[in-house]
Short mmCIF file of C-alpha atoms and ligand atoms in Angstrom, two decimals:
data_model
loop_
_atom_site.label_atom_id
_atom_site.label_comp_id
_atom_site.label_asym_id
_atom_site.label_seq_id
_atom_site.Cartn_x
_atom_site.Cartn_y
_atom_site.Cartn_z
CA UNK A 234 -1.04 -22.09 21.20
CA UNK A 235 -0.88 -18.63 19.10
CA UNK A 236 -3.63 -16.08 19.61
CA UNK A 237 -5.11 -15.39 17.06
CA UNK A 238 -5.28 -11.78 14.79
CA UNK A 239 -8.60 -10.08 14.33
CA UNK A 240 -9.20 -7.10 12.27
CA UNK A 241 -11.75 -4.77 12.26
CA UNK A 242 -12.04 -2.45 8.73
CA UNK A 243 -14.64 -0.04 6.29
CA UNK A 244 -14.85 3.46 4.99
CA UNK A 245 -14.65 6.66 7.65
CA UNK A 246 -17.25 6.82 10.13
CA UNK A 247 -18.51 3.33 9.44
CA UNK A 248 -18.66 2.34 13.53
CA UNK A 249 -14.97 0.84 14.16
CA UNK A 250 -14.59 2.41 17.26
CA UNK A 251 -17.95 2.13 18.55
CA UNK A 252 -17.96 -2.02 17.94
CA UNK A 253 -14.61 -2.26 18.97
CA UNK A 254 -15.49 -1.42 22.62
CA UNK A 255 -18.38 -4.46 21.99
CA UNK A 256 -16.36 -6.70 20.61
CA UNK A 257 -14.01 -6.33 23.88
CA UNK A 258 -17.18 -7.14 25.53
CA UNK A 259 -17.73 -10.28 23.37
CA UNK A 260 -13.87 -11.20 24.29
CA UNK A 261 -14.34 -10.59 27.86
CA UNK A 262 -17.78 -13.29 27.96
CA UNK A 263 -15.23 -15.47 26.22
CA UNK A 264 -11.95 -15.14 29.32
CA UNK A 265 -9.86 -14.25 26.39
CA UNK A 266 -6.37 -12.94 27.27
CA UNK A 267 -6.53 -10.12 24.00
CA UNK A 268 -4.68 -6.64 23.01
CA UNK A 269 -6.61 -4.11 21.52
CA UNK A 270 -4.57 -1.79 18.89
CA UNK A 271 -4.36 -0.10 15.84
CA UNK A 272 -3.50 1.11 12.86
CA UNK A 273 -1.77 3.12 11.60
CA UNK A 274 -0.28 3.19 15.80
CA UNK A 275 0.08 0.94 18.40
CA UNK A 276 3.23 2.25 19.64
CA UNK A 277 4.63 5.11 20.70
CA UNK A 278 6.73 5.56 17.58
CA UNK A 279 3.61 4.27 14.94
CA UNK A 280 1.38 7.01 16.89
CA UNK A 281 3.97 9.62 16.00
CA UNK A 282 3.72 8.28 12.26
CA UNK A 283 -0.09 8.29 12.71
CA UNK A 284 -0.22 12.67 13.34
CA UNK A 285 1.77 12.53 10.40
CA UNK A 286 -0.02 11.00 8.66
CA UNK A 287 -3.25 12.94 9.36
CA UNK A 288 -2.07 15.80 10.09
CA UNK A 289 -4.16 18.11 7.30
CA UNK A 290 -1.12 20.20 5.91
CA UNK A 291 -0.72 22.61 2.65
CA UNK A 292 2.63 20.84 1.72
CA UNK A 293 1.25 17.38 -0.26
CA UNK A 294 2.39 14.40 0.95
CA UNK A 295 3.40 12.21 -2.35
CA UNK A 296 1.94 8.68 -2.43
CA UNK A 297 5.34 6.74 -2.41
CA UNK A 298 6.14 8.76 1.54
CA UNK A 299 2.81 8.15 2.27
CA UNK A 300 2.27 4.27 1.60
CA UNK A 301 5.88 4.09 3.22
CA UNK A 302 4.87 5.99 6.12
CA UNK A 303 2.15 3.09 6.54
CA UNK A 304 4.51 0.39 6.09
CA UNK A 305 7.11 1.88 8.68
CA UNK A 306 4.08 2.51 11.43
CA UNK A 307 2.90 -1.27 10.82
CA UNK A 308 6.65 -2.71 10.94
CA UNK A 309 7.27 -0.90 14.03
CA UNK A 310 3.80 -1.72 15.46
CA UNK A 311 4.76 -5.52 14.29
CA UNK A 312 7.73 -5.89 15.98
CA UNK A 313 6.61 -4.61 19.09
CA UNK A 314 2.77 -5.54 19.86
CA UNK A 315 1.12 -7.82 17.73
CA UNK A 316 3.77 -10.59 16.80
CA UNK A 317 5.08 -10.86 20.80
CA UNK A 318 1.27 -11.39 21.72
CA UNK A 319 0.33 -13.26 19.50
CA UNK A 320 3.53 -15.62 20.23
CA UNK A 321 2.17 -15.43 23.92
CA UNK A 322 -1.46 -16.53 23.12
CA UNK A 323 -2.72 -13.47 23.51
CA UNK A 324 -5.78 -12.62 20.97
CA UNK A 325 -4.86 -9.41 19.01
CA UNK A 326 -8.15 -6.61 18.10
CA UNK A 327 -6.59 -4.07 15.74
CA UNK A 328 -8.44 -1.13 14.07
CA UNK A 329 -7.36 -1.10 10.54
CA UNK A 330 -4.59 -3.57 9.14
CA UNK A 331 -3.04 -3.86 5.56
CA UNK A 332 -6.44 -3.88 3.58
CA UNK A 333 -6.65 -0.80 4.71
CA UNK A 334 -3.46 0.20 2.95
CA UNK A 335 -4.75 -2.02 -0.45
CA UNK A 336 -7.83 0.27 -0.26
CA UNK A 337 -6.91 3.86 0.96
CA UNK A 338 -3.07 3.62 -0.94
CA UNK A 339 -3.95 1.14 -3.47
CA UNK A 340 -7.70 2.28 -4.84
CA UNK A 341 -7.93 5.67 -3.23
CA UNK A 342 -4.71 6.92 -4.13
CA UNK A 343 -4.09 4.48 -6.99
CA UNK A 344 -0.89 3.03 -6.32
CA UNK A 345 0.42 -0.35 -7.66
CA UNK A 346 -0.90 -3.23 -6.38
CA UNK A 347 2.83 -5.18 -6.57
CA UNK A 348 4.45 -2.12 -5.02
CA UNK A 349 2.37 -2.89 -1.94
CA UNK A 350 2.72 -6.50 -1.79
CA UNK A 351 6.72 -5.96 -1.71
CA UNK A 352 6.22 -4.22 1.25
CA UNK A 353 3.79 -6.10 3.15
CA UNK A 354 5.94 -9.29 2.35
CA UNK A 355 9.08 -7.25 3.39
CA UNK A 356 6.97 -5.99 6.36
CA UNK A 357 4.71 -8.81 8.16
CA UNK A 358 6.03 -11.93 6.02
CA UNK A 359 3.03 -14.11 5.48
CA UNK A 360 1.33 -13.02 8.46
CA UNK A 361 -2.29 -12.39 8.10
CA UNK A 362 -5.74 -11.72 10.23
CA UNK A 363 -7.67 -14.24 11.41
CA UNK A 364 -10.98 -12.89 10.59
CA UNK A 365 -11.57 -9.49 9.16
CA UNK A 366 -14.46 -7.73 9.67
CA UNK A 367 -15.68 -5.48 6.41
CA UNK A 368 -18.08 -3.04 8.21
CA UNK A 369 -19.51 -1.40 4.90
CA UNK A 370 -21.63 1.49 4.70
CA UNK A 371 -22.47 3.86 1.52
CA UNK A 372 -20.00 6.57 2.09
CA UNK A 373 -21.36 9.51 2.55
CA UNK A 374 -23.64 7.79 5.23
CA UNK A 375 -20.26 7.40 6.88
CA UNK A 376 -18.79 10.51 5.86
CA UNK A 377 -21.54 12.76 7.48
CA UNK A 378 -21.51 10.22 10.90
CA UNK A 379 -17.81 10.83 11.43
CA UNK A 380 -17.95 14.54 10.39
CA UNK A 381 -20.90 14.68 13.49
CA UNK A 382 -17.88 13.68 15.35
CA UNK A 383 -14.76 15.96 14.41
CA UNK A 384 -13.04 17.35 12.68
CA UNK A 385 -11.61 16.40 9.25
CA UNK A 386 -8.20 14.49 9.12
CA UNK A 387 -6.21 14.71 5.57
CA UNK A 388 -7.74 11.63 4.41
CA UNK A 389 -11.48 12.51 5.44
CA UNK A 390 -10.50 15.36 3.09
CA UNK A 391 -10.55 13.34 0.24
CA UNK A 392 -13.77 13.68 -2.12
CA UNK A 393 -16.33 11.29 -2.40
CA UNK A 394 -15.07 9.46 -5.29
CA UNK A 395 -12.09 8.66 -3.30
CA UNK A 396 -14.20 6.79 -0.48
CA UNK A 397 -16.30 4.73 -3.40
CA UNK A 398 -12.83 3.10 -4.60
CA UNK A 399 -11.83 2.50 -1.28
CA UNK A 400 -15.00 1.22 -0.47
CA UNK A 401 -15.62 -0.86 -3.57
CA UNK A 402 -11.75 -2.13 -2.82
CA UNK A 403 -12.89 -3.50 0.36
CA UNK A 404 -15.53 -5.65 -0.99
CA UNK A 405 -13.21 -7.16 -3.58
CA UNK A 406 -11.15 -7.93 -1.08
CA UNK A 407 -14.05 -9.64 1.17
CA UNK A 408 -15.11 -11.36 -2.14
CA UNK A 409 -11.72 -12.49 -2.92
CA UNK A 410 -10.77 -13.11 0.78
CA UNK A 411 -14.13 -15.37 1.88
CA UNK A 412 -12.07 -17.42 4.49
CA UNK A 413 -11.00 -15.22 6.52
CA UNK A 414 -13.30 -12.01 5.63
CA UNK A 415 -16.77 -11.27 6.68
CA UNK A 416 -18.80 -8.22 5.16
CA UNK A 417 -21.25 -6.75 8.50
CA UNK A 418 -24.39 -3.99 6.68
CA UNK A 419 -23.57 -1.17 8.98
CA UNK A 420 -26.40 0.79 8.13
CA UNK A 421 -28.52 -0.61 10.14
CA UNK A 422 -29.59 0.72 13.87
CA UNK A 423 -26.07 -0.23 16.07
CA UNK A 424 -28.20 -3.19 17.35
CA UNK A 425 -28.66 -4.91 14.07
CA UNK A 426 -24.86 -4.01 13.67
CA UNK A 427 -23.90 -5.95 16.80
CA UNK A 428 -26.21 -8.78 15.76
CA UNK A 429 -24.18 -9.17 12.55
CA UNK A 430 -20.59 -9.00 14.68
CA UNK A 431 -21.83 -11.32 17.27
CA UNK A 432 -22.98 -14.01 14.91
CA UNK A 433 -19.80 -13.24 13.18
CA UNK A 434 -17.85 -14.25 16.19
CA UNK A 435 -19.71 -16.93 17.56
CA UNK A 436 -19.33 -18.95 13.90
CA UNK A 437 -15.50 -18.10 14.18
CA UNK A 438 -15.69 -19.10 17.78
CA UNK A 439 -16.28 -22.54 16.57
CA UNK A 440 -13.36 -23.06 14.31
CA UNK A 441 -10.75 -21.89 17.18
N1 T5A B 42 -5.15 4.25 6.75
C1 T5A B 42 -4.91 3.84 7.51
C2 T5A B 42 -5.00 4.27 5.21
O1 T5A B 42 -4.97 5.29 4.56
N2 T5A B 42 -3.83 3.23 5.51
C3 T5A B 42 -3.46 2.42 6.23
O2 T5A B 42 -2.85 1.28 5.67
C4 T5A B 42 -4.51 2.32 7.57
C5 T5A B 42 -3.70 1.73 8.58
C6 T5A B 42 -7.00 6.77 10.15
C7 T5A B 42 -6.79 6.83 8.70
O3 T5A B 42 -5.82 6.09 8.58
C8 T5A B 42 -6.12 6.26 6.98
C9 T5A B 42 -7.21 5.33 7.31
C10 T5A B 42 -8.02 6.38 7.58
O4 T5A B 42 -8.22 7.91 7.16
P1 T5A B 42 -9.34 5.56 11.37
O5 T5A B 42 -8.72 6.13 12.87
O6 T5A B 42 -9.47 4.41 11.79
O7 T5A B 42 -7.91 5.85 10.52
O8 T5A B 42 -10.01 6.54 11.21
P2 T5A B 42 -11.86 6.18 10.63
O9 T5A B 42 -12.57 5.42 9.98
O10 T5A B 42 -11.78 8.05 10.70
O11 T5A B 42 -11.85 5.92 11.97
P3 T5A B 42 -13.55 6.74 12.63
O12 T5A B 42 -12.87 6.67 13.75
O13 T5A B 42 -13.72 8.35 12.65
O14 T5A B 42 -14.18 6.36 12.38
P4 T5A B 42 -15.09 4.85 13.45
O15 T5A B 42 -14.31 4.53 13.87
O16 T5A B 42 -15.44 4.25 12.30
O17 T5A B 42 -16.26 5.74 13.25
P5 T5A B 42 -17.10 5.76 15.11
O18 T5A B 42 -17.38 4.27 15.19
O19 T5A B 42 -15.96 6.47 15.66
O20 T5A B 42 -18.55 5.88 14.74
C11 T5A B 42 -18.80 7.28 14.24
C12 T5A B 42 -20.09 7.99 14.47
O21 T5A B 42 -21.25 6.58 14.24
C13 T5A B 42 -22.02 6.69 14.97
C14 T5A B 42 -20.88 6.36 16.02
O22 T5A B 42 -21.97 6.97 17.57
C15 T5A B 42 -20.02 8.16 15.98
O23 T5A B 42 -20.74 9.50 16.13
N3 T5A B 42 -22.34 5.04 15.03
C16 T5A B 42 -23.55 5.23 14.74
N4 T5A B 42 -24.71 5.84 14.64
C17 T5A B 42 -25.49 5.25 13.74
N5 T5A B 42 -25.83 3.43 13.63
C18 T5A B 42 -24.61 3.10 13.77
N6 T5A B 42 -25.18 1.52 13.49
C19 T5A B 42 -23.82 3.96 14.14
N7 T5A B 42 -22.34 3.33 14.65
C20 T5A B 42 -21.39 4.37 14.82
#
């Protein structure tokens, strides 16, 4: 049987990395075979593209180049990691996927959705996550958490208005895709966030 594909999304500093470890513990408790990966990245080549995308630079990166780099990395990641694992029956837990492209390049950078959709179709065909956890938090809280943890990358140097557009698009995606998306209130304590995640995973588990 094909594995399940779970993605985790949200604006900067929302707690994805922190909660991925928690989800891995849940998967261990279910004795699942799974892989944990991330976007942009997940293969040596795609990780190099990630470095290109995130590095702050003086040269301004044109939106089309950024979008194509995101999908180039995704194509490699799907081909080398995600599809083979799902095909072998393993579950895949991925830190960000194409919802991030609609949120960051679509809403954030004002790129046209139909362009993103064309690339999505070319790169991933009909593949969609089975479950997407969207961690939601007021932008300023997330940015403050992220800045305490590390120096800002190229995206984290954007203005608050950019992240407000990103956040709103994520909420819109959740509203448009209730069968696969669950919004988690990530402004609570870690315990409160993880209680919501457990509930979501257990509900999903019942459908598997
Ligand atoms: N991108 C990506 C695109 O533009 N298009 C795309 O298609 C894709 C796939 C990199 C960038 O790439 C862009 C978007 C991104 O800008 P990323 O590495 O996922 O993507 O970048 P970040 O969102 O910056 O991820 P981070 O690792 O920085 O943040 P996390 O993982 O959300 O946050 P985390 O877990 O590190 O937590 C941040 C801090 O908050 C604390 C943690 O301890 C940590 O210190 N924290 C809490 N504190 C209090 N209460 C809680 N509930 C807390 N949860 C966590």
